[in-house]
PDB file of C-alpha atoms in Angstrom:
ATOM      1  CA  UNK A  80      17.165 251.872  49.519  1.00  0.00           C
ATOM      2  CA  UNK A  81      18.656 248.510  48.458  1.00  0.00           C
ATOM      3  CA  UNK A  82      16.182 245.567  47.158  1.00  0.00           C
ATOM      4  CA  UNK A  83      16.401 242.179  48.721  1.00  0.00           C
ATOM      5  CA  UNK A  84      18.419 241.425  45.839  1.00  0.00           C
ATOM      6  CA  UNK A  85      21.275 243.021  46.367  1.00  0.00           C
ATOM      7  CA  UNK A  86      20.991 242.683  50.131  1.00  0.00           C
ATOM      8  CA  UNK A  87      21.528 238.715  49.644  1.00  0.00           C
ATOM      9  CA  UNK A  88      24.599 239.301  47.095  1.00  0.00           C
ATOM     10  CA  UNK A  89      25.955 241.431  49.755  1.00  0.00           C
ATOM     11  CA  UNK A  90      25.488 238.256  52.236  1.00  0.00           C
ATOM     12  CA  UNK A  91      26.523 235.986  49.624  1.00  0.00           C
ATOM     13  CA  UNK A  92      29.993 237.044  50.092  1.00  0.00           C
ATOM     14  CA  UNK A  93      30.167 236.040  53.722  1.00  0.00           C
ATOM     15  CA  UNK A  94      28.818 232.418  52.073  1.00  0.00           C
ATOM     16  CA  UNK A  95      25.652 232.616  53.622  1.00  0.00           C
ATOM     17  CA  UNK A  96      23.889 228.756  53.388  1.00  0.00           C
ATOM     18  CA  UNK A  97      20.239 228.664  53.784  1.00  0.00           C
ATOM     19  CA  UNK A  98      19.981 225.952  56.148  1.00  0.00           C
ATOM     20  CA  UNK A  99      16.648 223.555  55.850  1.00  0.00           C
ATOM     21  CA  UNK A 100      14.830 220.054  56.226  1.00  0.00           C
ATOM     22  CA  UNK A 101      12.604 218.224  55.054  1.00  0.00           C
ATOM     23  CA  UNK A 102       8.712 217.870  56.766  1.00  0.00           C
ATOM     24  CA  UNK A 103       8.790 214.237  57.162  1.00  0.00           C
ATOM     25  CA  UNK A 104      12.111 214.679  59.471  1.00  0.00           C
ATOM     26  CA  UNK A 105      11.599 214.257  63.061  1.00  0.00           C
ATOM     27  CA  UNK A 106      11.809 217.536  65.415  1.00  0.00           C
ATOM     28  CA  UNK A 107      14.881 216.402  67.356  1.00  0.00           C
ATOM     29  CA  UNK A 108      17.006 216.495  63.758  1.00  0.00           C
ATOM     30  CA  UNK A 109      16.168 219.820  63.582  1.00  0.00           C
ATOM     31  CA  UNK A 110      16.825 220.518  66.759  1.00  0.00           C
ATOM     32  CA  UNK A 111      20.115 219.168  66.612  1.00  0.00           C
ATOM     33  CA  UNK A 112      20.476 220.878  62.873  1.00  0.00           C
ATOM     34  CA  UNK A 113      19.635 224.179  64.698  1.00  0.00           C
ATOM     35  CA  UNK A 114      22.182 223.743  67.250  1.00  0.00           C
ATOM     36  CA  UNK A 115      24.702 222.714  65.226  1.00  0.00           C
ATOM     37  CA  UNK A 116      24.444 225.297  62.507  1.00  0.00           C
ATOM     38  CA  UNK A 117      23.776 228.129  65.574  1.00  0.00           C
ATOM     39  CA  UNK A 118      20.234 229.242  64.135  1.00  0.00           C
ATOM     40  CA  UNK A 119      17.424 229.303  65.522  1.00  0.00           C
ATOM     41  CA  UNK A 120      14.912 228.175  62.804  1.00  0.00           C
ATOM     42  CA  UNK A 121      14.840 226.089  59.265  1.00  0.00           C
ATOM     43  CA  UNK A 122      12.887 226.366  56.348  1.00  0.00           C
ATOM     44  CA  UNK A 123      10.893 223.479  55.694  1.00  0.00           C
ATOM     45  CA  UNK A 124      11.898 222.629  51.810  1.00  0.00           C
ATOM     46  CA  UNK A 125      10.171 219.426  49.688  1.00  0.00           C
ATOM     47  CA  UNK A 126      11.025 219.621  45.868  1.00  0.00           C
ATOM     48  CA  UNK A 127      12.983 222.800  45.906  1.00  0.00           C
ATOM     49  CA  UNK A 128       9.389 224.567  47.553  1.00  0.00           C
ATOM     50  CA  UNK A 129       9.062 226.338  50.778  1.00  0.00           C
ATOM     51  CA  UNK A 130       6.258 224.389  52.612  1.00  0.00           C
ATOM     52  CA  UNK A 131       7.124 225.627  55.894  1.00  0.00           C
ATOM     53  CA  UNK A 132       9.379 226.959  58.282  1.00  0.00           C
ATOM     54  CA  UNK A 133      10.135 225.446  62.185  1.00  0.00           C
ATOM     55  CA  UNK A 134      11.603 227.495  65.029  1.00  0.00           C
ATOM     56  CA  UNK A 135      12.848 226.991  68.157  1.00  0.00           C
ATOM     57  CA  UNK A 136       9.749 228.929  69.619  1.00  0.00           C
ATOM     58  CA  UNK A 137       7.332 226.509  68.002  1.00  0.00           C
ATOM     59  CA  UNK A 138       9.026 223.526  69.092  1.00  0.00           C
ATOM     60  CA  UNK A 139       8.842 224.776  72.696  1.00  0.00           C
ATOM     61  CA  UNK A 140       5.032 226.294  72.367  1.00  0.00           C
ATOM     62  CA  UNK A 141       3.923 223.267  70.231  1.00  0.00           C
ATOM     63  CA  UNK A 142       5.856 219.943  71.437  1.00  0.00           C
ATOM     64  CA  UNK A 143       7.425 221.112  74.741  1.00  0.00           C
ATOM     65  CA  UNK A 144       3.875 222.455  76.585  1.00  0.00           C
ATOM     66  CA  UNK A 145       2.046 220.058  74.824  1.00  0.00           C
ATOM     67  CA  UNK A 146       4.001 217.196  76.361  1.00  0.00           C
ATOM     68  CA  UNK A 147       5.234 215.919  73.237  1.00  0.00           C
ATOM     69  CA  UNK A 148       8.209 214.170  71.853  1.00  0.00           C
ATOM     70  CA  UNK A 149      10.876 215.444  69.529  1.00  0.00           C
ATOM     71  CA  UNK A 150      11.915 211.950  69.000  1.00  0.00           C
ATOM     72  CA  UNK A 151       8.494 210.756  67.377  1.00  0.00           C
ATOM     73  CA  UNK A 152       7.085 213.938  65.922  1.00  0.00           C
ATOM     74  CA  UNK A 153       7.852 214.830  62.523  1.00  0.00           C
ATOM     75  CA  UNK A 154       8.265 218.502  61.482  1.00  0.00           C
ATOM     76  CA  UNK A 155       5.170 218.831  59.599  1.00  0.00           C
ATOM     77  CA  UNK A 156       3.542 218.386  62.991  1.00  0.00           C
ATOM     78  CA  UNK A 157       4.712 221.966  64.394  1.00  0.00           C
ATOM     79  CA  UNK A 158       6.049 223.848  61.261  1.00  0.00           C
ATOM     80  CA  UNK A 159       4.513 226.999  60.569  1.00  0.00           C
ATOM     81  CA  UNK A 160       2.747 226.399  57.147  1.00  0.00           C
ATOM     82  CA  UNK A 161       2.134 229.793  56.015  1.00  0.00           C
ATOM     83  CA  UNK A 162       5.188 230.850  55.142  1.00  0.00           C
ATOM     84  CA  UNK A 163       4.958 234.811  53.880  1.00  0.00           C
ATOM     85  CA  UNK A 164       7.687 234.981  51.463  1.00  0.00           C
ATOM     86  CA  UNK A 165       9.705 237.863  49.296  1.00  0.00           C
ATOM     87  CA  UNK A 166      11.185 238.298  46.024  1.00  0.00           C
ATOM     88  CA  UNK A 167      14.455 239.875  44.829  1.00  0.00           C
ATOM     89  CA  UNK A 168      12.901 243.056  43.806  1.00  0.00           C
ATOM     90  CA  UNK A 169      11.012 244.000  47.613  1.00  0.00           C
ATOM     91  CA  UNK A 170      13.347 246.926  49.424  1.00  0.00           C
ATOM     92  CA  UNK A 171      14.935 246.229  52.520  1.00  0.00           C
ATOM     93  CA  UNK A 172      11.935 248.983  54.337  1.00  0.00           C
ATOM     94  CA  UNK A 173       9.095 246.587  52.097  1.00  0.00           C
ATOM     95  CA  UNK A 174      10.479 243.671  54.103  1.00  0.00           C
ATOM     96  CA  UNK A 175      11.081 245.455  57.265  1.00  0.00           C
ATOM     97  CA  UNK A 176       7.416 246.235  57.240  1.00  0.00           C
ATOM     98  CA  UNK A 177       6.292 243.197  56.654  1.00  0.00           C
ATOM     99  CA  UNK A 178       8.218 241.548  59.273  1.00  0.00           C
ATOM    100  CA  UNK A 179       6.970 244.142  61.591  1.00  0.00           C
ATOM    101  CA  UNK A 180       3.251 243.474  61.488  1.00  0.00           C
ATOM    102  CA  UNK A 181       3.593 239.765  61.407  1.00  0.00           C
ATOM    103  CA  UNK A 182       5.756 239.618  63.908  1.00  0.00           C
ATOM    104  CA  UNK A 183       8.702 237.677  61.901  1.00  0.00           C
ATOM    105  CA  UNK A 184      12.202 236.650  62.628  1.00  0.00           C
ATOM    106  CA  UNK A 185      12.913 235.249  59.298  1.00  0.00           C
ATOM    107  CA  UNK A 186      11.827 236.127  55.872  1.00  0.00           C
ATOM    108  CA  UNK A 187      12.259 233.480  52.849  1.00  0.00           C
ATOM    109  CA  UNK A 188      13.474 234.847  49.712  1.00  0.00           C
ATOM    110  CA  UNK A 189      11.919 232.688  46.630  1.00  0.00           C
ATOM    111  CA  UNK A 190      12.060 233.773  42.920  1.00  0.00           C
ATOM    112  CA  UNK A 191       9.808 231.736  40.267  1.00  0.00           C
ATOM    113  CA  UNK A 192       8.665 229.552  43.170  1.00  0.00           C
ATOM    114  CA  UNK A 193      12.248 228.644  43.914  1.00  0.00           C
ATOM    115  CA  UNK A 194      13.795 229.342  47.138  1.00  0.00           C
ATOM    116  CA  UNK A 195      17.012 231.750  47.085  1.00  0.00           C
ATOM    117  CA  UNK A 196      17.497 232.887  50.394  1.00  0.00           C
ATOM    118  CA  UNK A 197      16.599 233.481  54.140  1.00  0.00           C
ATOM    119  CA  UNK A 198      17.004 237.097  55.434  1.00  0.00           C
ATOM    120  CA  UNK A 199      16.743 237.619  59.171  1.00  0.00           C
ATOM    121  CA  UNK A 200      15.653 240.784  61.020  1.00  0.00           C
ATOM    122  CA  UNK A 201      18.816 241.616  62.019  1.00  0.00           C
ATOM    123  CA  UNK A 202      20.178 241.227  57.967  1.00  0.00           C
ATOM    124  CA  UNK A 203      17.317 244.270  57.216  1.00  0.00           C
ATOM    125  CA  UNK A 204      18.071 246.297  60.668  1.00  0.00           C
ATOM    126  CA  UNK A 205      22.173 246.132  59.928  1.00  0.00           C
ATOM    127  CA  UNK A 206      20.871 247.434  56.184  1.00  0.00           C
ATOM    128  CA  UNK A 207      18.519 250.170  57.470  1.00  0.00           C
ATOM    129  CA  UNK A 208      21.125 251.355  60.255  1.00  0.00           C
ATOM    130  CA  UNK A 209      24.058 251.301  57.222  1.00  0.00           C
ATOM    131  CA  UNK A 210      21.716 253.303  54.520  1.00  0.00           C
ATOM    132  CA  UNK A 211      20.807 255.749  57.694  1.00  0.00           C
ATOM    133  CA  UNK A 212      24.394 256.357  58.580  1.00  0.00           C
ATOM    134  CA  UNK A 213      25.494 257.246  54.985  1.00  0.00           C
ATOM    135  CA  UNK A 214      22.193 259.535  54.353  1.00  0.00           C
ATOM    136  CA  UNK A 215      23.704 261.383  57.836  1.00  0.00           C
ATOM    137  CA  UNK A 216      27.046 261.681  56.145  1.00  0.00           C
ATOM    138  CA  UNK A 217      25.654 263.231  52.865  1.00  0.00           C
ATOM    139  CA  UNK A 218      23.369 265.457  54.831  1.00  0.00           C
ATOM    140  CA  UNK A 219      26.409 266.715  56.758  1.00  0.00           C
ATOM    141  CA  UNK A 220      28.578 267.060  53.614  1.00  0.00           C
ATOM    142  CA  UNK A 221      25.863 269.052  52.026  1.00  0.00           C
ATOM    143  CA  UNK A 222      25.433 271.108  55.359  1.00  0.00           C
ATOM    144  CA  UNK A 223      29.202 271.911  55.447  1.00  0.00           C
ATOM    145  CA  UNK A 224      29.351 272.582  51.590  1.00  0.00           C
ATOM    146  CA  UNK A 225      31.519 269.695  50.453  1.00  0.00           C
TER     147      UNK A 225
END
């Protein structure tokens, strides 16, 4: 089972950024950062620290039924401030788990309080489906005697 580590090397190659903004930002730059970069949430970063993350789910849950305006409201308004966070050494099933039973899309990846990376559950459910493939193989191998 790969760790988180090796997981984000792996996506490192394919020059993934970690897209972000700051709280005091207004909810329509995000919006427009999310549409732009094709994502559908941001970690909320202030001094190199995850202090939240905003999604397109709480803008429309939190602004949009609420009657709100993106234009006025700043970030730290609607971000979600308890962030549940990894580190490099959590396995790709650890995380998996996690994101399972609180319901996550998006996973930070912080090491010494620093933030490293973003997996998303479809990073951890290509992983799993790639390590469960390749245990298939070997179990066929072994069945066939090679």
């Amino acid at each position: 089972m790969k760790t988180v580590a090796q997981l984000l090397k792996l996506k490192d190659q394919n020059n993934q950024e970690v897209h972000q903004i700051k709280p005091g930002h207004m909810v329509l730059e995000a919006l427009m950062k999310m549409a732009e970069k094709n994502v559908g949430a941001l970690l909320v970063v202030e001094d190199d620290k995850v202090v939240g993350i905003i999604s397109e789910r709480d803008y429309a849950r939190k602004l949009v039924l609420h009657g709100r305006s993106s234009v006025g409201t700043p970030v730290r308004d609607i971000m979600v401030k308890d962030v549940i966070t990894v580190d490099t050494h959590q396995t790709v099933d650890t995380c998996l788990g996690i994101m399972s039973d609180k319901r996550l899309r998006h996973l930070p990846v912080v090491e010494n309080g620093k933030l490293i990376g973003l997996l998303s559950i479809g990073d951890l459910v290509k992983e799993a489906i790639a390590e469960q493939a390749e245990l298939i193989k070997q179990l066929e191998q072994y069945i066939r005697g090679e």
